[in-house]
PDB file of C-alpha atoms in Angstrom:
ATOM      1  CA  UNK A   1      14.890  50.869  42.822  1.00  0.00           C
ATOM      2  CA  UNK A   2      14.426  51.677  39.182  1.00  0.00           C
ATOM      3  CA  UNK A   3      17.735  49.984  38.334  1.00  0.00           C
ATOM      4  CA  UNK A   4      16.599  46.823  40.096  1.00  0.00           C
ATOM      5  CA  UNK A   5      13.385  46.784  38.099  1.00  0.00           C
ATOM      6  CA  UNK A   6      15.299  47.288  34.861  1.00  0.00           C
ATOM      7  CA  UNK A   7      17.706  44.486  35.761  1.00  0.00           C
ATOM      8  CA  UNK A   8      14.838  42.141  36.542  1.00  0.00           C
ATOM      9  CA  UNK A   9      13.121  43.004  33.269  1.00  0.00           C
ATOM     10  CA  UNK A  10      16.342  42.404  31.365  1.00  0.00           C
ATOM     11  CA  UNK A  11      16.820  39.029  33.050  1.00  0.00           C
ATOM     12  CA  UNK A  12      13.212  38.138  32.296  1.00  0.00           C
ATOM     13  CA  UNK A  13      13.692  39.145  28.666  1.00  0.00           C
ATOM     14  CA  UNK A  14      16.820  36.994  28.377  1.00  0.00           C
ATOM     15  CA  UNK A  15      15.036  34.037  29.950  1.00  0.00           C
ATOM     16  CA  UNK A  16      12.166  34.433  27.490  1.00  0.00           C
ATOM     17  CA  UNK A  17      14.596  34.492  24.591  1.00  0.00           C
ATOM     18  CA  UNK A  18      16.295  31.334  25.853  1.00  0.00           C
ATOM     19  CA  UNK A  19      12.936  29.653  26.299  1.00  0.00           C
ATOM     20  CA  UNK A  20      11.871  30.678  22.787  1.00  0.00           C
ATOM     21  CA  UNK A  21      15.087  29.252  21.333  1.00  0.00           C
ATOM     22  CA  UNK A  22      14.573  25.982  23.203  1.00  0.00           C
ATOM     23  CA  UNK A  23      10.998  25.745  21.956  1.00  0.00           C
ATOM     24  CA  UNK A  24      12.115  26.453  18.398  1.00  0.00           C
ATOM     25  CA  UNK A  25      14.768  23.754  18.626  1.00  0.00           C
ATOM     26  CA  UNK A  26      12.232  21.324  20.084  1.00  0.00           C
ATOM     27  CA  UNK A  27       9.786  22.104  17.289  1.00  0.00           C
ATOM     28  CA  UNK A  28      12.470  21.467  14.681  1.00  0.00           C
ATOM     29  CA  UNK A  29      13.327  18.140  16.320  1.00  0.00           C
ATOM     30  CA  UNK A  30       9.646  17.126  16.468  1.00  0.00           C
ATOM     31  CA  UNK A  31       9.184  18.124  12.854  1.00  0.00           C
ATOM     32  CA  UNK A  32      12.122  15.976  11.761  1.00  0.00           C
ATOM     33  CA  UNK A  33      10.861  13.061  13.849  1.00  0.00           C
ATOM     34  CA  UNK A  34       7.430  13.332  12.241  1.00  0.00           C
ATOM     35  CA  UNK A  35       8.914  13.222   8.751  1.00  0.00           C
ATOM     36  CA  UNK A  36      11.086  10.242   9.706  1.00  0.00           C
ATOM     37  CA  UNK A  37       7.977   8.535  11.092  1.00  0.00           C
ATOM     38  CA  UNK A  38       6.204   8.976   7.755  1.00  0.00           C
ATOM     39  CA  UNK A  39       9.202   7.596   5.919  1.00  0.00           C
ATOM     40  CA  UNK A  40       9.550   4.616   8.269  1.00  0.00           C
ATOM     41  CA  UNK A  41       5.876   3.612   8.388  1.00  0.00           C
ATOM     42  CA  UNK A  42       5.367   3.872   4.626  1.00  0.00           C
ATOM     43  CA  UNK A  43       8.523   1.917   3.742  1.00  0.00           C
ATOM     44  CA  UNK A  44       6.910  -1.540   4.134  1.00  0.00           C
ATOM     45  CA  UNK A  45       4.232  -0.596   1.598  1.00  0.00           C
ATOM     46  CA  UNK A  46       6.938   0.455  -0.826  1.00  0.00           C
ATOM     47  CA  UNK A  47       8.739  -2.887  -0.394  1.00  0.00           C
ATOM     48  CA  UNK A  48       5.481  -4.765  -0.973  1.00  0.00           C
ATOM     49  CA  UNK A  49       4.887  -2.918  -4.268  1.00  0.00           C
ATOM     50  CA  UNK A  50       8.363  -3.881  -5.493  1.00  0.00           C
ATOM     51  CA  UNK A  51       7.623  -7.480  -4.474  1.00  0.00           C
ATOM     52  CA  UNK A  52       4.528  -7.381  -6.692  1.00  0.00           C
ATOM     53  CA  UNK A  53       6.719  -6.682  -9.725  1.00  0.00           C
ATOM     54  CA  UNK A  54       9.129  -9.467  -8.775  1.00  0.00           C
ATOM     55  CA  UNK A  55       6.258 -11.966  -8.512  1.00  0.00           C
ATOM     56  CA  UNK A  56       4.814 -11.148 -11.943  1.00  0.00           C
ATOM     57  CA  UNK A  57       7.034 -13.643 -13.877  1.00  0.00           C
ATOM     58  CA  UNK A  58       6.330 -16.359 -11.285  1.00  0.00           C
ATOM     59  CA  UNK A  59       2.577 -15.725 -11.547  1.00  0.00           C
ATOM     60  CA  UNK A  60       2.745 -15.871 -15.347  1.00  0.00           C
ATOM     61  CA  UNK A  61       4.634 -19.187 -15.244  1.00  0.00           C
ATOM     62  CA  UNK A  62       2.330 -20.840 -12.698  1.00  0.00           C
ATOM     63  CA  UNK A  63      -0.854 -19.784 -14.465  1.00  0.00           C
ATOM     64  CA  UNK A  64       0.563 -20.929 -17.804  1.00  0.00           C
ATOM     65  CA  UNK A  65       0.848 -24.436 -16.328  1.00  0.00           C
ATOM     66  CA  UNK A  66      -2.769 -24.229 -15.133  1.00  0.00           C
ATOM     67  CA  UNK A  67      -3.848 -22.909 -18.545  1.00  0.00           C
ATOM     68  CA  UNK A  68      -2.206 -25.838 -20.340  1.00  0.00           C
ATOM     69  CA  UNK A  69      -3.555 -28.493 -17.960  1.00  0.00           C
ATOM     70  CA  UNK A  70      -7.156 -27.248 -18.016  1.00  0.00           C
ATOM     71  CA  UNK A  71      -6.968 -26.127 -21.652  1.00  0.00           C
ATOM     72  CA  UNK A  72      -7.961 -22.566 -20.798  1.00  0.00           C
ATOM     73  CA  UNK A  73      -8.149 -19.974 -23.553  1.00  0.00           C
ATOM     74  CA  UNK A  74      -5.264 -17.681 -24.420  1.00  0.00           C
ATOM     75  CA  UNK A  75      -7.619 -14.742 -23.903  1.00  0.00           C
ATOM     76  CA  UNK A  76      -8.178 -15.820 -20.304  1.00  0.00           C
ATOM     77  CA  UNK A  77      -4.426 -16.120 -19.754  1.00  0.00           C
ATOM     78  CA  UNK A  78      -3.667 -12.772 -21.410  1.00  0.00           C
ATOM     79  CA  UNK A  79      -6.304 -10.886 -19.422  1.00  0.00           C
ATOM     80  CA  UNK A  80      -4.975 -12.370 -16.172  1.00  0.00           C
ATOM     81  CA  UNK A  81      -1.485 -11.076 -17.017  1.00  0.00           C
ATOM     82  CA  UNK A  82      -2.836  -7.673 -18.021  1.00  0.00           C
ATOM     83  CA  UNK A  83      -4.812  -7.402 -14.762  1.00  0.00           C
ATOM     84  CA  UNK A  84      -1.792  -8.333 -12.620  1.00  0.00           C
ATOM     85  CA  UNK A  85       0.446  -5.890 -14.482  1.00  0.00           C
ATOM     86  CA  UNK A  86      -2.067  -3.023 -14.276  1.00  0.00           C
ATOM     87  CA  UNK A  87      -2.589  -3.722 -10.573  1.00  0.00           C
ATOM     88  CA  UNK A  88       1.177  -3.613  -9.895  1.00  0.00           C
ATOM     89  CA  UNK A  89       1.656  -0.412 -11.934  1.00  0.00           C
ATOM     90  CA  UNK A  90      -1.336   1.256 -10.286  1.00  0.00           C
ATOM     91  CA  UNK A  91      -0.057   0.259  -6.832  1.00  0.00           C
ATOM     92  CA  UNK A  92       3.280   1.833  -7.748  1.00  0.00           C
ATOM     93  CA  UNK A  93       1.621   5.095  -8.781  1.00  0.00           C
ATOM     94  CA  UNK A  94      -0.507   5.198  -5.623  1.00  0.00           C
ATOM     95  CA  UNK A  95       1.960   4.003  -2.990  1.00  0.00           C
ATOM     96  CA  UNK A  96       5.380   4.977  -4.348  1.00  0.00           C
ATOM     97  CA  UNK A  97       5.202   7.725  -6.978  1.00  0.00           C
ATOM     98  CA  UNK A  98       2.482   9.698  -5.159  1.00  0.00           C
ATOM     99  CA  UNK A  99       4.696  10.167  -2.090  1.00  0.00           C
ATOM    100  CA  UNK A 100       8.436  10.153  -2.732  1.00  0.00           C
ATOM    101  CA  UNK A 101       9.896   8.907   0.556  1.00  0.00           C
ATOM    102  CA  UNK A 102      13.373  10.015  -0.484  1.00  0.00           C
ATOM    103  CA  UNK A 103      12.175  13.632  -0.550  1.00  0.00           C
ATOM    104  CA  UNK A 104       9.530  13.562   2.172  1.00  0.00           C
ATOM    105  CA  UNK A 105      11.878  15.474   4.500  1.00  0.00           C
ATOM    106  CA  UNK A 106      11.766  18.391   2.059  1.00  0.00           C
ATOM    107  CA  UNK A 107       7.966  18.454   1.825  1.00  0.00           C
ATOM    108  CA  UNK A 108       5.802  20.519   4.130  1.00  0.00           C
ATOM    109  CA  UNK A 109       3.633  18.542   6.531  1.00  0.00           C
ATOM    110  CA  UNK A 110       0.540  20.096   4.959  1.00  0.00           C
ATOM    111  CA  UNK A 111       1.616  18.778   1.564  1.00  0.00           C
ATOM    112  CA  UNK A 112       2.373  15.358   3.057  1.00  0.00           C
ATOM    113  CA  UNK A 113      -1.035  15.285   4.743  1.00  0.00           C
ATOM    114  CA  UNK A 114      -2.750  16.041   1.439  1.00  0.00           C
ATOM    115  CA  UNK A 115      -0.771  13.347  -0.360  1.00  0.00           C
ATOM    116  CA  UNK A 116      -1.616  10.756   2.313  1.00  0.00           C
ATOM    117  CA  UNK A 117      -5.326  11.613   2.135  1.00  0.00           C
ATOM    118  CA  UNK A 118      -5.323  11.381  -1.667  1.00  0.00           C
ATOM    119  CA  UNK A 119      -3.361   8.128  -1.509  1.00  0.00           C
ATOM    120  CA  UNK A 120      -5.942   6.584   0.820  1.00  0.00           C
ATOM    121  CA  UNK A 121      -8.855   7.463  -1.475  1.00  0.00           C
ATOM    122  CA  UNK A 122      -7.051   6.265  -4.605  1.00  0.00           C
ATOM    123  CA  UNK A 123      -6.169   2.978  -2.885  1.00  0.00           C
ATOM    124  CA  UNK A 124      -9.820   2.429  -1.954  1.00  0.00           C
ATOM    125  CA  UNK A 125     -10.953   3.038  -5.544  1.00  0.00           C
ATOM    126  CA  UNK A 126      -8.253   0.761  -6.934  1.00  0.00           C
ATOM    127  CA  UNK A 127      -9.034  -2.042  -4.470  1.00  0.00           C
ATOM    128  CA  UNK A 128     -12.747  -2.239  -5.243  1.00  0.00           C
ATOM    129  CA  UNK A 129     -12.275  -1.901  -9.002  1.00  0.00           C
ATOM    130  CA  UNK A 130      -9.682  -4.693  -9.060  1.00  0.00           C
ATOM    131  CA  UNK A 131     -11.866  -6.891  -6.822  1.00  0.00           C
ATOM    132  CA  UNK A 132     -14.787  -6.465  -9.221  1.00  0.00           C
ATOM    133  CA  UNK A 133     -12.602  -7.323 -12.223  1.00  0.00           C
ATOM    134  CA  UNK A 134     -11.144 -10.300 -10.350  1.00  0.00           C
ATOM    135  CA  UNK A 135     -14.592 -11.712  -9.561  1.00  0.00           C
ATOM    136  CA  UNK A 136     -15.653 -11.385 -13.205  1.00  0.00           C
ATOM    137  CA  UNK A 137     -12.437 -13.043 -14.381  1.00  0.00           C
ATOM    138  CA  UNK A 138     -12.842 -15.870 -11.835  1.00  0.00           C
ATOM    139  CA  UNK A 139     -16.382 -16.531 -13.071  1.00  0.00           C
ATOM    140  CA  UNK A 140     -15.059 -16.745 -16.638  1.00  0.00           C
ATOM    141  CA  UNK A 141     -12.213 -19.029 -15.562  1.00  0.00           C
ATOM    142  CA  UNK A 142     -14.607 -21.252 -13.604  1.00  0.00           C
ATOM    143  CA  UNK A 143     -16.848 -21.705 -16.659  1.00  0.00           C
ATOM    144  CA  UNK A 144     -13.877 -22.639 -18.836  1.00  0.00           C
ATOM    145  CA  UNK A 145     -12.630 -25.127 -16.231  1.00  0.00           C
ATOM    146  CA  UNK A 146     -16.112 -26.627 -15.859  1.00  0.00           C
ATOM    147  CA  UNK A 147     -16.367 -27.168 -19.613  1.00  0.00           C
ATOM    148  CA  UNK A 148     -13.046 -29.005 -19.672  1.00  0.00           C
ATOM    149  CA  UNK A 149     -13.383 -30.931 -16.405  1.00  0.00           C
ATOM    150  CA  UNK A 150     -15.946 -33.282 -17.961  1.00  0.00           C
ATOM    151  CA  UNK A 151     -13.495 -34.376 -20.632  1.00  0.00           C
ATOM    152  CA  UNK A 152     -10.833 -34.943 -17.996  1.00  0.00           C
ATOM    153  CA  UNK A 153     -13.271 -36.953 -15.827  1.00  0.00           C
ATOM    154  CA  UNK A 154     -13.914 -39.323 -18.766  1.00  0.00           C
ATOM    155  CA  UNK A 155     -10.223 -40.138 -18.801  1.00  0.00           C
ATOM    156  CA  UNK A 156      -9.592 -43.708 -17.703  1.00  0.00           C
ATOM    157  CA  UNK A 157      -6.374 -42.720 -15.960  1.00  0.00           C
ATOM    158  CA  UNK A 158      -7.359 -42.333 -12.291  1.00  0.00           C
ATOM    159  CA  UNK A 159      -4.145 -40.425 -11.617  1.00  0.00           C
ATOM    160  CA  UNK A 160      -5.018 -37.731 -14.171  1.00  0.00           C
ATOM    161  CA  UNK A 161      -8.565 -37.434 -12.825  1.00  0.00           C
ATOM    162  CA  UNK A 162      -7.250 -37.083  -9.253  1.00  0.00           C
ATOM    163  CA  UNK A 163      -4.825 -34.381 -10.336  1.00  0.00           C
ATOM    164  CA  UNK A 164      -7.626 -32.535 -12.141  1.00  0.00           C
ATOM    165  CA  UNK A 165      -9.981 -32.482  -9.175  1.00  0.00           C
ATOM    166  CA  UNK A 166      -7.092 -31.753  -6.814  1.00  0.00           C
ATOM    167  CA  UNK A 167      -6.095 -28.851  -9.030  1.00  0.00           C
ATOM    168  CA  UNK A 168      -9.609 -27.429  -8.997  1.00  0.00           C
ATOM    169  CA  UNK A 169      -9.774 -27.738  -5.209  1.00  0.00           C
ATOM    170  CA  UNK A 170      -6.354 -26.089  -4.924  1.00  0.00           C
ATOM    171  CA  UNK A 171      -7.431 -23.225  -7.177  1.00  0.00           C
ATOM    172  CA  UNK A 172     -10.601 -22.631  -5.153  1.00  0.00           C
ATOM    173  CA  UNK A 173      -8.678 -22.635  -1.866  1.00  0.00           C
ATOM    174  CA  UNK A 174      -6.017 -20.398  -3.398  1.00  0.00           C
ATOM    175  CA  UNK A 175      -8.660 -17.906  -4.533  1.00  0.00           C
ATOM    176  CA  UNK A 176     -10.190 -17.594  -1.065  1.00  0.00           C
ATOM    177  CA  UNK A 177      -6.775 -17.348   0.597  1.00  0.00           C
ATOM    178  CA  UNK A 178      -5.649 -14.762  -1.950  1.00  0.00           C
ATOM    179  CA  UNK A 179      -8.768 -12.620  -1.462  1.00  0.00           C
ATOM    180  CA  UNK A 180      -8.399 -12.850   2.331  1.00  0.00           C
ATOM    181  CA  UNK A 181      -4.726 -11.815   2.171  1.00  0.00           C
ATOM    182  CA  UNK A 182      -5.576  -8.952  -0.212  1.00  0.00           C
ATOM    183  CA  UNK A 183      -8.229  -7.640   2.172  1.00  0.00           C
ATOM    184  CA  UNK A 184      -5.812  -7.868   5.125  1.00  0.00           C
ATOM    185  CA  UNK A 185      -3.097  -6.011   3.195  1.00  0.00           C
ATOM    186  CA  UNK A 186      -5.562  -3.346   2.084  1.00  0.00           C
ATOM    187  CA  UNK A 187      -6.761  -2.808   5.657  1.00  0.00           C
ATOM    188  CA  UNK A 188      -3.178  -2.668   6.946  1.00  0.00           C
ATOM    189  CA  UNK A 189      -2.193  -0.084   4.320  1.00  0.00           C
ATOM    190  CA  UNK A 190      -5.228   2.046   5.150  1.00  0.00           C
ATOM    191  CA  UNK A 191      -4.474   1.763   8.871  1.00  0.00           C
ATOM    192  CA  UNK A 192      -0.905   2.965   8.209  1.00  0.00           C
ATOM    193  CA  UNK A 193      -2.298   5.945   6.292  1.00  0.00           C
ATOM    194  CA  UNK A 194      -4.849   6.731   9.008  1.00  0.00           C
ATOM    195  CA  UNK A 195      -2.285   6.637  11.813  1.00  0.00           C
ATOM    196  CA  UNK A 196       0.046   9.013   9.955  1.00  0.00           C
ATOM    197  CA  UNK A 197      -2.799  11.376   9.069  1.00  0.00           C
ATOM    198  CA  UNK A 198      -3.867  11.533  12.719  1.00  0.00           C
ATOM    199  CA  UNK A 199      -0.285  12.135  13.877  1.00  0.00           C
ATOM    200  CA  UNK A 200       0.190  15.001  11.440  1.00  0.00           C
ATOM    201  CA  UNK A 201      -3.159  16.565  12.349  1.00  0.00           C
ATOM    202  CA  UNK A 202      -2.201  16.508  16.031  1.00  0.00           C
ATOM    203  CA  UNK A 203       1.164  18.076  15.267  1.00  0.00           C
ATOM    204  CA  UNK A 204       1.274  21.762  16.302  1.00  0.00           C
ATOM    205  CA  UNK A 205       2.036  24.478  13.750  1.00  0.00           C
ATOM    206  CA  UNK A 206       1.706  22.392  10.611  1.00  0.00           C
ATOM    207  CA  UNK A 207       3.482  24.178   7.785  1.00  0.00           C
TER     208      UNK A 207
END
């Protein structure tokens, strides 16, 4: 009788050990999947930041043409370039340097969670600061355009006048479209952060 009890206890112990090993393996797999999820979901933001740098020369060239046509000041042009460059560099620091996706598999989930939370707050601060600076710069640009548009309107060449007013209309539409796209991108980035933060918080045994 006693031997039977001992045998049953031994079998139960072995089954518990097997179950513990399976759970450990499953936890390791889930942990790896979580880290891969972070890497996958954050990759589009990283690509967008690199695109910002690629578009800087194009932006400089296009706005130089606008500056020449509307006779805008060099100060206005220089500040626009400085703002775009600072925005791209700051986005890189927030969205790329703050969380190295190449090494995210070596970071603890607690560390990753902290980095994602900090990233979200820094992105919010950056967005509203840049929006404020953009509005101030647009007001300045609008005043400079308004001062020059009168001289262009006095031009007897109807074609030049049409281009001038068409350019102003295009700039206004472009501003609203650009602000709308910026808001959508900001919201999408924050949503990506929020979804990853929630996933990590729901993950058992965060280390």
